[in-house]
Coordinates of C-alpha atoms in Angstrom, one line a residue:
Chain A
M688 CA -78.0 -37.6 -95.9
K689 CA -81.2 -38.0 -93.9
F690 CA -79.3 -36.9 -90.8
F691 CA -78.0 -33.7 -92.2
Q692 CA -81.4 -32.9 -93.7
S693 CA -83.1 -33.3 -90.4
I694 CA -80.6 -31.0 -88.7
G695 CA -81.2 -28.5 -91.5
A696 CA -84.9 -28.7 -91.2
K697 CA -84.8 -28.3 -87.4
T698 CA -82.5 -25.3 -87.7
L699 CA -84.7 -23.6 -90.3
A700 CA -87.8 -24.2 -88.2
K701 CA -86.2 -22.7 -85.1
L702 CA -84.9 -19.7 -87.1
S703 CA -88.3 -19.1 -88.6
T704 CA -89.9 -19.3 -85.2
A705 CA -87.5 -16.7 -83.9
G706 CA -88.1 -14.6 -86.9
R707 CA -91.9 -14.8 -86.4
A708 CA -91.5 -13.9 -82.7
A709 CA -89.4 -10.9 -83.6
L710 CA -91.8 -9.8 -86.3
M711 CA -94.7 -10.1 -83.8
L712 CA -92.9 -8.1 -81.2
F713 CA -92.0 -5.5 -83.7
G714 CA -95.6 -5.2 -84.9
A715 CA -96.7 -4.9 -81.3
L716 CA -94.0 -2.3 -80.4
V717 CA -94.9 -0.1 -83.5
A718 CA -98.4 0.0 -82.2
V719 CA -97.5 2.2 -79.1
P720 CA -98.6 5.6 -80.3
K721 CA -102.2 4.6 -80.9
F722 CA -104.0 6.6 -78.3
K723 CA -107.2 4.6 -78.2
N724 CA -105.2 1.6 -77.2
V725 CA -104.5 3.2 -73.9
S726 CA -107.9 2.1 -72.4
L727 CA -107.3 -1.4 -73.8
T728 CA -103.9 -1.4 -72.0
I729 CA -105.4 -0.3 -68.8
R730 CA -107.9 -3.1 -69.0
Q731 CA -105.0 -5.5 -69.5
V732 CA -103.1 -4.0 -66.6
Y733 CA -106.1 -4.9 -64.5
V734 CA -106.2 -8.5 -65.8
V735 CA -102.5 -9.1 -65.7
G736 CA -101.3 -6.9 -62.8
V737 CA -104.2 -6.3 -60.4
Q738 CA -105.4 -9.8 -60.5
S739 CA -101.8 -11.1 -59.7
L740 CA -101.6 -8.7 -56.8
L741 CA -102.9 -11.1 -54.2
I742 CA -100.5 -14.0 -55.0
I743 CA -97.6 -11.5 -55.1
I744 CA -98.4 -9.9 -51.7
V745 CA -99.0 -13.2 -50.0
S746 CA -95.8 -14.9 -51.4
G747 CA -93.8 -11.7 -50.7
L748 CA -95.0 -11.7 -47.1
F749 CA -94.2 -15.3 -46.5
I750 CA -90.8 -15.2 -48.3
G751 CA -89.8 -12.2 -46.2
M752 CA -90.9 -13.9 -43.0
V753 CA -89.2 -17.2 -43.7
M754 CA -85.9 -15.4 -44.7
A755 CA -86.0 -13.5 -41.4
L756 CA -86.6 -16.7 -39.5
Q757 CA -83.8 -18.6 -41.3
G758 CA -81.4 -15.7 -41.2
Y759 CA -81.9 -15.1 -37.6
T760 CA -81.1 -18.6 -36.5
I761 CA -77.7 -18.3 -38.3
L762 CA -76.9 -14.7 -37.5
V763 CA -77.7 -15.0 -33.8
D764 CA -74.8 -17.4 -33.4
Y765 CA -72.4 -14.6 -34.3
G766 CA -74.2 -11.9 -32.5
A767 CA -74.9 -10.3 -35.8
E768 CA -78.7 -10.4 -35.8
G769 CA -78.6 -6.6 -36.4
S770 CA -77.6 -7.5 -40.0
L771 CA -80.9 -9.3 -40.5
G772 CA -82.4 -6.1 -42.1
P773 CA -79.8 -5.7 -44.8
M774 CA -79.8 -9.5 -45.4
V775 CA -83.6 -9.6 -46.0
A776 CA -83.6 -6.3 -48.0
L777 CA -80.7 -7.0 -50.2
S778 CA -81.7 -10.5 -51.1
L779 CA -85.3 -9.4 -51.8
L780 CA -84.4 -6.3 -53.9
R781 CA -81.6 -7.9 -55.8
E782 CA -82.8 -11.4 -56.4
L783 CA -86.0 -12.7 -55.0
G784 CA -88.2 -9.8 -55.7
P785 CA -87.6 -9.7 -59.5
V786 CA -87.1 -13.5 -59.9
V787 CA -90.0 -14.9 -57.8
T788 CA -92.3 -12.2 -59.2
A789 CA -91.4 -13.2 -62.7
L790 CA -91.9 -16.9 -62.0
L791 CA -95.3 -16.3 -60.3
F792 CA -96.2 -13.9 -63.1
A793 CA -95.4 -16.6 -65.7
G794 CA -97.6 -19.0 -63.9
R795 CA -100.4 -16.7 -63.0
A796 CA -100.6 -14.3 -66.0
G797 CA -98.4 -15.7 -68.7
S798 CA -100.3 -19.0 -69.0
A799 CA -103.6 -17.1 -69.1
L800 CA -102.3 -14.8 -71.8
T801 CA -101.2 -17.8 -73.9
A802 CA -104.5 -19.6 -73.4
E803 CA -106.5 -16.5 -74.2
I804 CA -104.7 -15.6 -77.4
G805 CA -104.5 -19.3 -78.4
L806 CA -108.2 -19.7 -78.0
M807 CA -108.8 -16.5 -79.9
K808 CA -106.9 -18.0 -82.7
A809 CA -108.7 -21.4 -82.5
T810 CA -112.1 -19.7 -82.6
E811 CA -110.9 -17.6 -85.5
Q812 CA -111.4 -14.3 -83.7
L813 CA -108.0 -13.2 -84.9
S814 CA -108.7 -13.9 -88.5
S815 CA -112.1 -12.3 -88.3
M816 CA -110.4 -9.2 -86.9
E817 CA -108.1 -9.2 -90.0
M818 CA -111.2 -9.5 -92.2
M819 CA -112.6 -6.3 -90.5
A820 CA -109.3 -4.6 -91.2
V821 CA -108.4 -4.5 -87.5
D822 CA -104.8 -5.4 -86.9
P823 CA -104.8 -8.1 -84.2
L824 CA -101.2 -7.2 -83.4
R825 CA -102.4 -3.7 -82.4
R826 CA -105.7 -4.7 -80.9
V827 CA -104.8 -7.8 -79.0
V828 CA -101.1 -8.3 -78.8
A829 CA -99.8 -4.7 -78.1
P830 CA -102.0 -3.9 -75.1
R831 CA -101.2 -7.2 -73.4
F832 CA -97.5 -6.7 -74.1
W833 CA -97.4 -3.2 -72.6
A834 CA -99.6 -4.3 -69.7
G835 CA -97.0 -6.9 -68.9
M836 CA -94.1 -4.5 -69.2
I837 CA -95.9 -2.0 -66.9
S838 CA -97.2 -4.5 -64.3
M839 CA -94.1 -6.6 -63.6
P840 CA -91.8 -4.0 -62.2
M841 CA -94.7 -2.6 -60.1
L842 CA -95.4 -6.1 -58.8
A843 CA -91.7 -6.7 -58.1
L844 CA -91.5 -3.5 -56.1
I845 CA -94.6 -4.4 -54.1
F846 CA -93.2 -7.9 -53.5
S847 CA -89.9 -6.5 -52.1
A848 CA -91.6 -3.9 -49.9
V849 CA -94.1 -6.5 -48.5
G850 CA -91.2 -9.0 -48.0
I851 CA -89.2 -6.4 -46.0
L852 CA -92.3 -5.7 -43.8
G853 CA -92.8 -9.5 -43.4
G854 CA -89.1 -9.8 -42.3
H855 CA -89.8 -7.0 -39.8
M856 CA -92.8 -8.8 -38.5
V857 CA -90.8 -12.0 -37.8
G858 CA -87.4 -10.5 -37.0
V859 CA -88.4 -7.5 -34.8
D860 CA -91.9 -8.3 -33.5
W861 CA -91.5 -12.0 -32.9
L862 CA -87.7 -12.7 -32.4
G863 CA -86.8 -9.5 -30.8
V864 CA -84.2 -7.9 -33.1
D865 CA -83.9 -4.3 -32.3
A866 CA -86.2 -2.3 -34.6
G867 CA -83.7 0.6 -34.8
S868 CA -80.8 -1.6 -36.0
Y869 CA -83.1 -3.5 -38.4
W870 CA -83.9 -0.2 -40.3
S871 CA -80.8 1.8 -39.8
I872 CA -78.2 -0.9 -40.9
M873 CA -80.5 -1.7 -43.8
Q874 CA -80.5 2.0 -44.7
S875 CA -76.8 2.3 -44.6
T876 CA -76.3 -0.9 -46.7
V877 CA -78.9 -0.6 -49.4
E878 CA -78.2 1.8 -52.1
W879 CA -81.0 3.3 -54.2
D880 CA -79.3 3.3 -57.6
K881 CA -77.3 0.1 -57.2
D882 CA -79.8 -2.2 -55.5
V883 CA -83.3 -0.8 -56.0
L884 CA -82.9 0.4 -59.6
N885 CA -80.9 -2.6 -60.7
G886 CA -83.8 -4.8 -59.3
V887 CA -86.3 -2.7 -61.4
I888 CA -84.1 -3.1 -64.5
K889 CA -84.0 -6.9 -63.9
S890 CA -87.7 -7.1 -63.6
L891 CA -88.2 -5.0 -66.8
V892 CA -86.0 -7.6 -68.7
F893 CA -88.0 -10.4 -67.1
A894 CA -91.2 -8.7 -68.1
L895 CA -90.1 -8.4 -71.7
V896 CA -89.1 -12.1 -71.8
V897 CA -92.1 -13.5 -70.0
T898 CA -94.8 -11.5 -71.8
W899 CA -93.1 -12.0 -75.1
I900 CA -92.9 -15.7 -74.7
A901 CA -96.5 -15.9 -73.4
I902 CA -98.0 -13.8 -76.2
F903 CA -95.9 -15.4 -78.9
K904 CA -96.8 -19.0 -77.8
G905 CA -100.4 -18.1 -77.9
Y906 CA -100.2 -16.3 -81.2
D907 CA -98.2 -19.1 -82.8
S908 CA -100.1 -22.0 -81.2
I909 CA -101.6 -24.8 -83.3
P910 CA -105.3 -23.9 -83.1
T911 CA -106.6 -27.1 -81.5
S912 CA -107.3 -27.9 -77.9
E913 CA -104.2 -30.0 -77.8
G914 CA -102.1 -27.3 -79.4
I915 CA -103.3 -24.7 -76.9
S916 CA -102.6 -26.9 -73.9
K917 CA -99.1 -27.5 -75.2
A918 CA -98.5 -23.8 -75.8
T919 CA -99.6 -23.0 -72.3
T920 CA -97.3 -25.6 -70.8
E921 CA -94.4 -24.3 -72.9
T922 CA -95.0 -20.8 -71.9
V923 CA -94.6 -21.6 -68.2
V924 CA -91.6 -23.9 -68.8
F925 CA -89.7 -21.7 -71.2
S926 CA -90.3 -18.4 -69.4
S927 CA -89.3 -19.9 -66.1
L928 CA -86.1 -21.3 -67.5
A929 CA -85.4 -18.0 -69.4
V930 CA -85.9 -16.0 -66.2
L931 CA -83.6 -18.1 -64.2
G932 CA -80.9 -18.2 -66.8
L933 CA -81.1 -14.5 -67.6
D934 CA -81.0 -13.8 -63.8
F935 CA -77.6 -15.3 -63.6
V936 CA -76.4 -13.2 -66.6
L937 CA -77.9 -10.0 -65.2
T938 CA -76.5 -10.6 -61.7
A939 CA -73.0 -11.2 -63.1
L940 CA -73.3 -8.0 -65.1
M941 CA -74.7 -5.9 -62.3
F942 CA -73.1 -7.2 -59.1
G943 CA -70.5 -9.6 -60.3
I944 CA -67.4 -7.5 -60.9
E945 CA -66.8 -4.5 -58.8
Chain B
M1299 CA -119.7 0.4 -64.1
N1300 CA -117.4 -2.4 -65.2
K1301 CA -115.0 0.1 -66.7
Y1302 CA -115.1 2.2 -63.6
K1303 CA -114.2 -0.8 -61.5
T1304 CA -111.3 -1.7 -63.7
E1305 CA -109.9 1.8 -63.5
L1306 CA -110.4 1.9 -59.8
M1307 CA -108.5 -1.3 -59.2
V1308 CA -105.7 -0.2 -61.5
G1309 CA -105.6 3.1 -59.5
V1310 CA -105.3 1.1 -56.3
F1311 CA -102.5 -0.9 -57.9
V1312 CA -100.6 2.2 -58.9
V1313 CA -101.0 3.7 -55.4
L1314 CA -99.7 0.5 -53.8
T1315 CA -96.7 0.7 -56.1
I1316 CA -96.0 4.2 -55.2
G1317 CA -96.3 3.2 -51.5
A1318 CA -93.8 0.5 -52.1
I1319 CA -91.4 2.9 -53.9
L1320 CA -91.7 5.4 -51.0
L1321 CA -91.0 2.7 -48.5
L1322 CA -88.0 1.5 -50.4
A1323 CA -86.7 5.0 -51.0
L1324 CA -87.3 6.5 -47.5
K1325 CA -86.9 3.6 -45.1
V1326 CA -84.8 1.0 -46.9
A1327 CA -82.3 2.7 -49.2
N1328 CA -79.9 5.4 -48.0
Q1329 CA -80.8 8.7 -49.5
T1330 CA -78.5 9.6 -52.3
M1331 CA -79.6 13.2 -52.0
A1332 CA -77.4 13.6 -48.9
T1333 CA -74.3 12.3 -50.7
E1334 CA -75.0 14.4 -53.8
G1335 CA -74.8 17.7 -51.8
D1336 CA -72.0 20.1 -52.1
T1337 CA -68.7 18.6 -51.1
Y1338 CA -65.1 19.7 -51.0
T1339 CA -62.1 17.4 -51.6
L1340 CA -59.2 16.6 -49.2
Y1341 CA -56.4 14.2 -49.9
A1342 CA -54.6 11.9 -47.4
K1343 CA -51.5 9.7 -47.9
F1344 CA -51.3 6.5 -45.9
D1345 CA -48.7 3.8 -45.7
N1346 CA -51.3 1.1 -45.8
I1347 CA -55.0 1.5 -46.3
G1348 CA -55.9 -2.1 -45.4
G1349 CA -59.4 -2.9 -46.6
L1350 CA -60.6 0.6 -47.2
K1351 CA -62.8 0.9 -50.3
E1352 CA -64.4 3.6 -52.4
R1353 CA -67.6 4.9 -50.8
S1354 CA -66.3 4.0 -47.3
A1355 CA -67.5 6.6 -44.8
V1356 CA -65.5 9.4 -43.3
K1357 CA -66.5 9.8 -39.7
V1358 CA -65.9 12.4 -37.0
G1359 CA -66.8 10.8 -33.6
G1360 CA -69.1 8.4 -35.4
V1361 CA -70.9 11.0 -37.4
T1362 CA -70.5 10.5 -41.2
V1363 CA -69.1 13.7 -42.6
G1364 CA -68.1 12.5 -46.1
R1365 CA -67.1 9.6 -48.2
V1366 CA -64.0 8.1 -49.8
T1367 CA -64.3 8.9 -53.5
S1368 CA -61.2 7.4 -55.0
I1369 CA -58.1 5.5 -54.0
S1370 CA -55.0 5.6 -56.1
L1371 CA -51.2 5.0 -55.8
D1372 CA -48.9 8.0 -55.8
K1373 CA -46.6 7.5 -58.8
E1374 CA -43.5 8.9 -57.1
D1375 CA -43.3 7.3 -53.7
Y1376 CA -45.7 4.4 -54.2
T1377 CA -48.0 5.2 -51.3
P1378 CA -51.8 5.1 -51.5
V1379 CA -53.5 8.4 -51.9
V1380 CA -57.1 8.5 -50.6
E1381 CA -59.4 11.2 -51.9
L1382 CA -62.1 12.3 -49.4
S1383 CA -65.2 14.2 -50.3
I1384 CA -66.4 16.1 -47.2
Y1385 CA -69.8 17.7 -47.1
Q1386 CA -69.7 21.4 -47.4
Q1387 CA -71.8 21.8 -44.2
Y1388 CA -68.8 20.4 -42.3
A1389 CA -66.3 22.9 -43.6
D1390 CA -63.7 24.7 -41.4
F1391 CA -61.7 21.8 -40.0
P1392 CA -58.3 23.1 -38.8
E1393 CA -55.1 22.2 -40.6
T1394 CA -53.9 20.2 -37.6
S1395 CA -56.6 17.6 -38.1
S1396 CA -55.5 14.0 -38.4
V1397 CA -57.1 11.0 -40.1
S1398 CA -56.7 7.3 -39.4
I1399 CA -58.2 4.2 -40.8
L1400 CA -60.4 2.4 -38.3
T1401 CA -62.5 -0.7 -38.3
S1402 CA -66.1 -0.8 -37.0
G1403 CA -66.3 -3.7 -34.7
L1404 CA -63.9 -6.6 -34.7
L1405 CA -64.7 -7.8 -38.2
G1406 CA -66.6 -4.8 -39.5
E1407 CA -65.9 -2.7 -42.5
Q1408 CA -63.2 -0.1 -42.5
Y1409 CA -63.8 3.6 -42.5
V1410 CA -61.7 6.8 -42.2
G1411 CA -61.8 8.3 -38.7
F1412 CA -61.3 12.0 -38.9
Q1413 CA -59.9 13.7 -35.8
P1414 CA -60.4 17.5 -35.9
G1415 CA -57.3 19.2 -34.5
F1416 CA -57.1 22.2 -32.2
S1417 CA -57.5 25.6 -33.9
F1418 CA -55.6 28.5 -32.5
D1419 CA -54.1 31.6 -34.0
G1420 CA -51.9 30.9 -37.0
V1421 CA -53.6 27.7 -38.0
A1422 CA -55.5 27.9 -41.2
N1423 CA -58.5 25.8 -42.1
L1424 CA -58.4 23.0 -44.5
E1425 CA -59.3 24.1 -48.0
D1426 CA -60.5 22.2 -51.1
G1427 CA -57.6 20.1 -52.5
D1428 CA -55.5 20.2 -49.3
Y1429 CA -53.4 17.2 -48.2
L1430 CA -53.8 16.0 -44.7
Q1431 CA -50.4 15.7 -43.1
D1432 CA -51.1 13.6 -40.0
T1433 CA -52.3 10.2 -41.0
K1434 CA -52.3 6.8 -39.3
S1435 CA -52.5 3.6 -41.4
A1436 CA -54.8 0.8 -41.0
L1437 CA -54.1 -1.9 -38.5
V1438 CA -53.3 -5.1 -40.4
L1439 CA -54.1 -8.1 -38.2
E1440 CA -51.3 -10.2 -39.8
D1441 CA -48.7 -7.6 -38.9
L1442 CA -50.0 -7.4 -35.3
I1443 CA -49.8 -11.2 -34.9
G1444 CA -46.4 -11.2 -36.5
Q1445 CA -45.2 -8.5 -34.1
F1446 CA -46.7 -10.4 -31.1
L1447 CA -45.0 -13.6 -32.1
F1448 CA -41.7 -11.8 -32.6
N1449 CA -41.9 -10.2 -29.2
R1450 CA -42.7 -13.5 -27.6
G1451 CA -39.8 -15.1 -29.3
S1452 CA -37.3 -12.5 -28.2
D1453 CA -38.4 -12.7 -24.6
E1454 CA -37.5 -16.3 -24.2

């Protein structure tokens, strides 16, 4: 009896968490048309996007460089080092760009969002907003959500572009792959709508998942110092797992079956 | 001042993104504009298309003049029919032109090699929807090896 009751209680708790998350997202999404929120959103794009720019550019550069280095050592055995360009470009645009950006974003911006909103809740800023008839969903949650949705695809595009340039630096300038074949074979292999746009769609999905989890974990956290630290950890763990799992599903849908 | 700085940095962020998009669009991805131009359609029947795929290139002397748009099987004689979209700027190929399925490099991808024929009086140009008569099938490596072994066997 006790066993079934505990299963039931856990299921109900999970369902009500999912329901609260959906309600919060709905409340935040309804708040789009408010014009005065635009400046709040720009402020959040600065916090979430611009401040993540450095880590994104540096990791993009190094990932592109290391891929060129690894790819070259294998491809040169087959005399196919001309294919280094498409290899670097395709793996960045299709996979590494969106995924690594989402993981870095979850660590850099997602955890900060959770901690910020959780602390707002703990210091009762959210309830005092409600007392002043200001909807915290509109004032706090919506700008952060939209900032995440805007920033992530932009960051992923910058990541891929910087990575391709990093691959060029190592492949062409250092290892001596012909610059013409690096770009031209890349150009004839990469397709704008299939590769680049699918990467952007991927990073939009990841942006939705990561910012949603981050904001909800903060909004739903237990308002104690322990609760906030737990919520922050859960944000990073859950959104990283969700990104990696969803990436497989999206890849299977986009590139799996021709 | 603080708001100004925020907006400035967001502006820089946006410009960087646009730069990334431009790099990806102009240097990394192939321009879809070129493929979306005006095309006309030719058909060719092959005995065997090997590894030819949709979107494979159609080349004249190495220059891409069009793409394979669809591959289907003729219902009556069960031979593959390849639909080629040739860019309108490369119109006026004579009717005596021939197509063959070639491979770029030893292990590269397959493409359609288009050999323009001679044009003299009485030979019309290819029009939209025409069938190319002179086609050469893909070289299938297994068939070649089989033939080679067969010849070796009959010599001895």
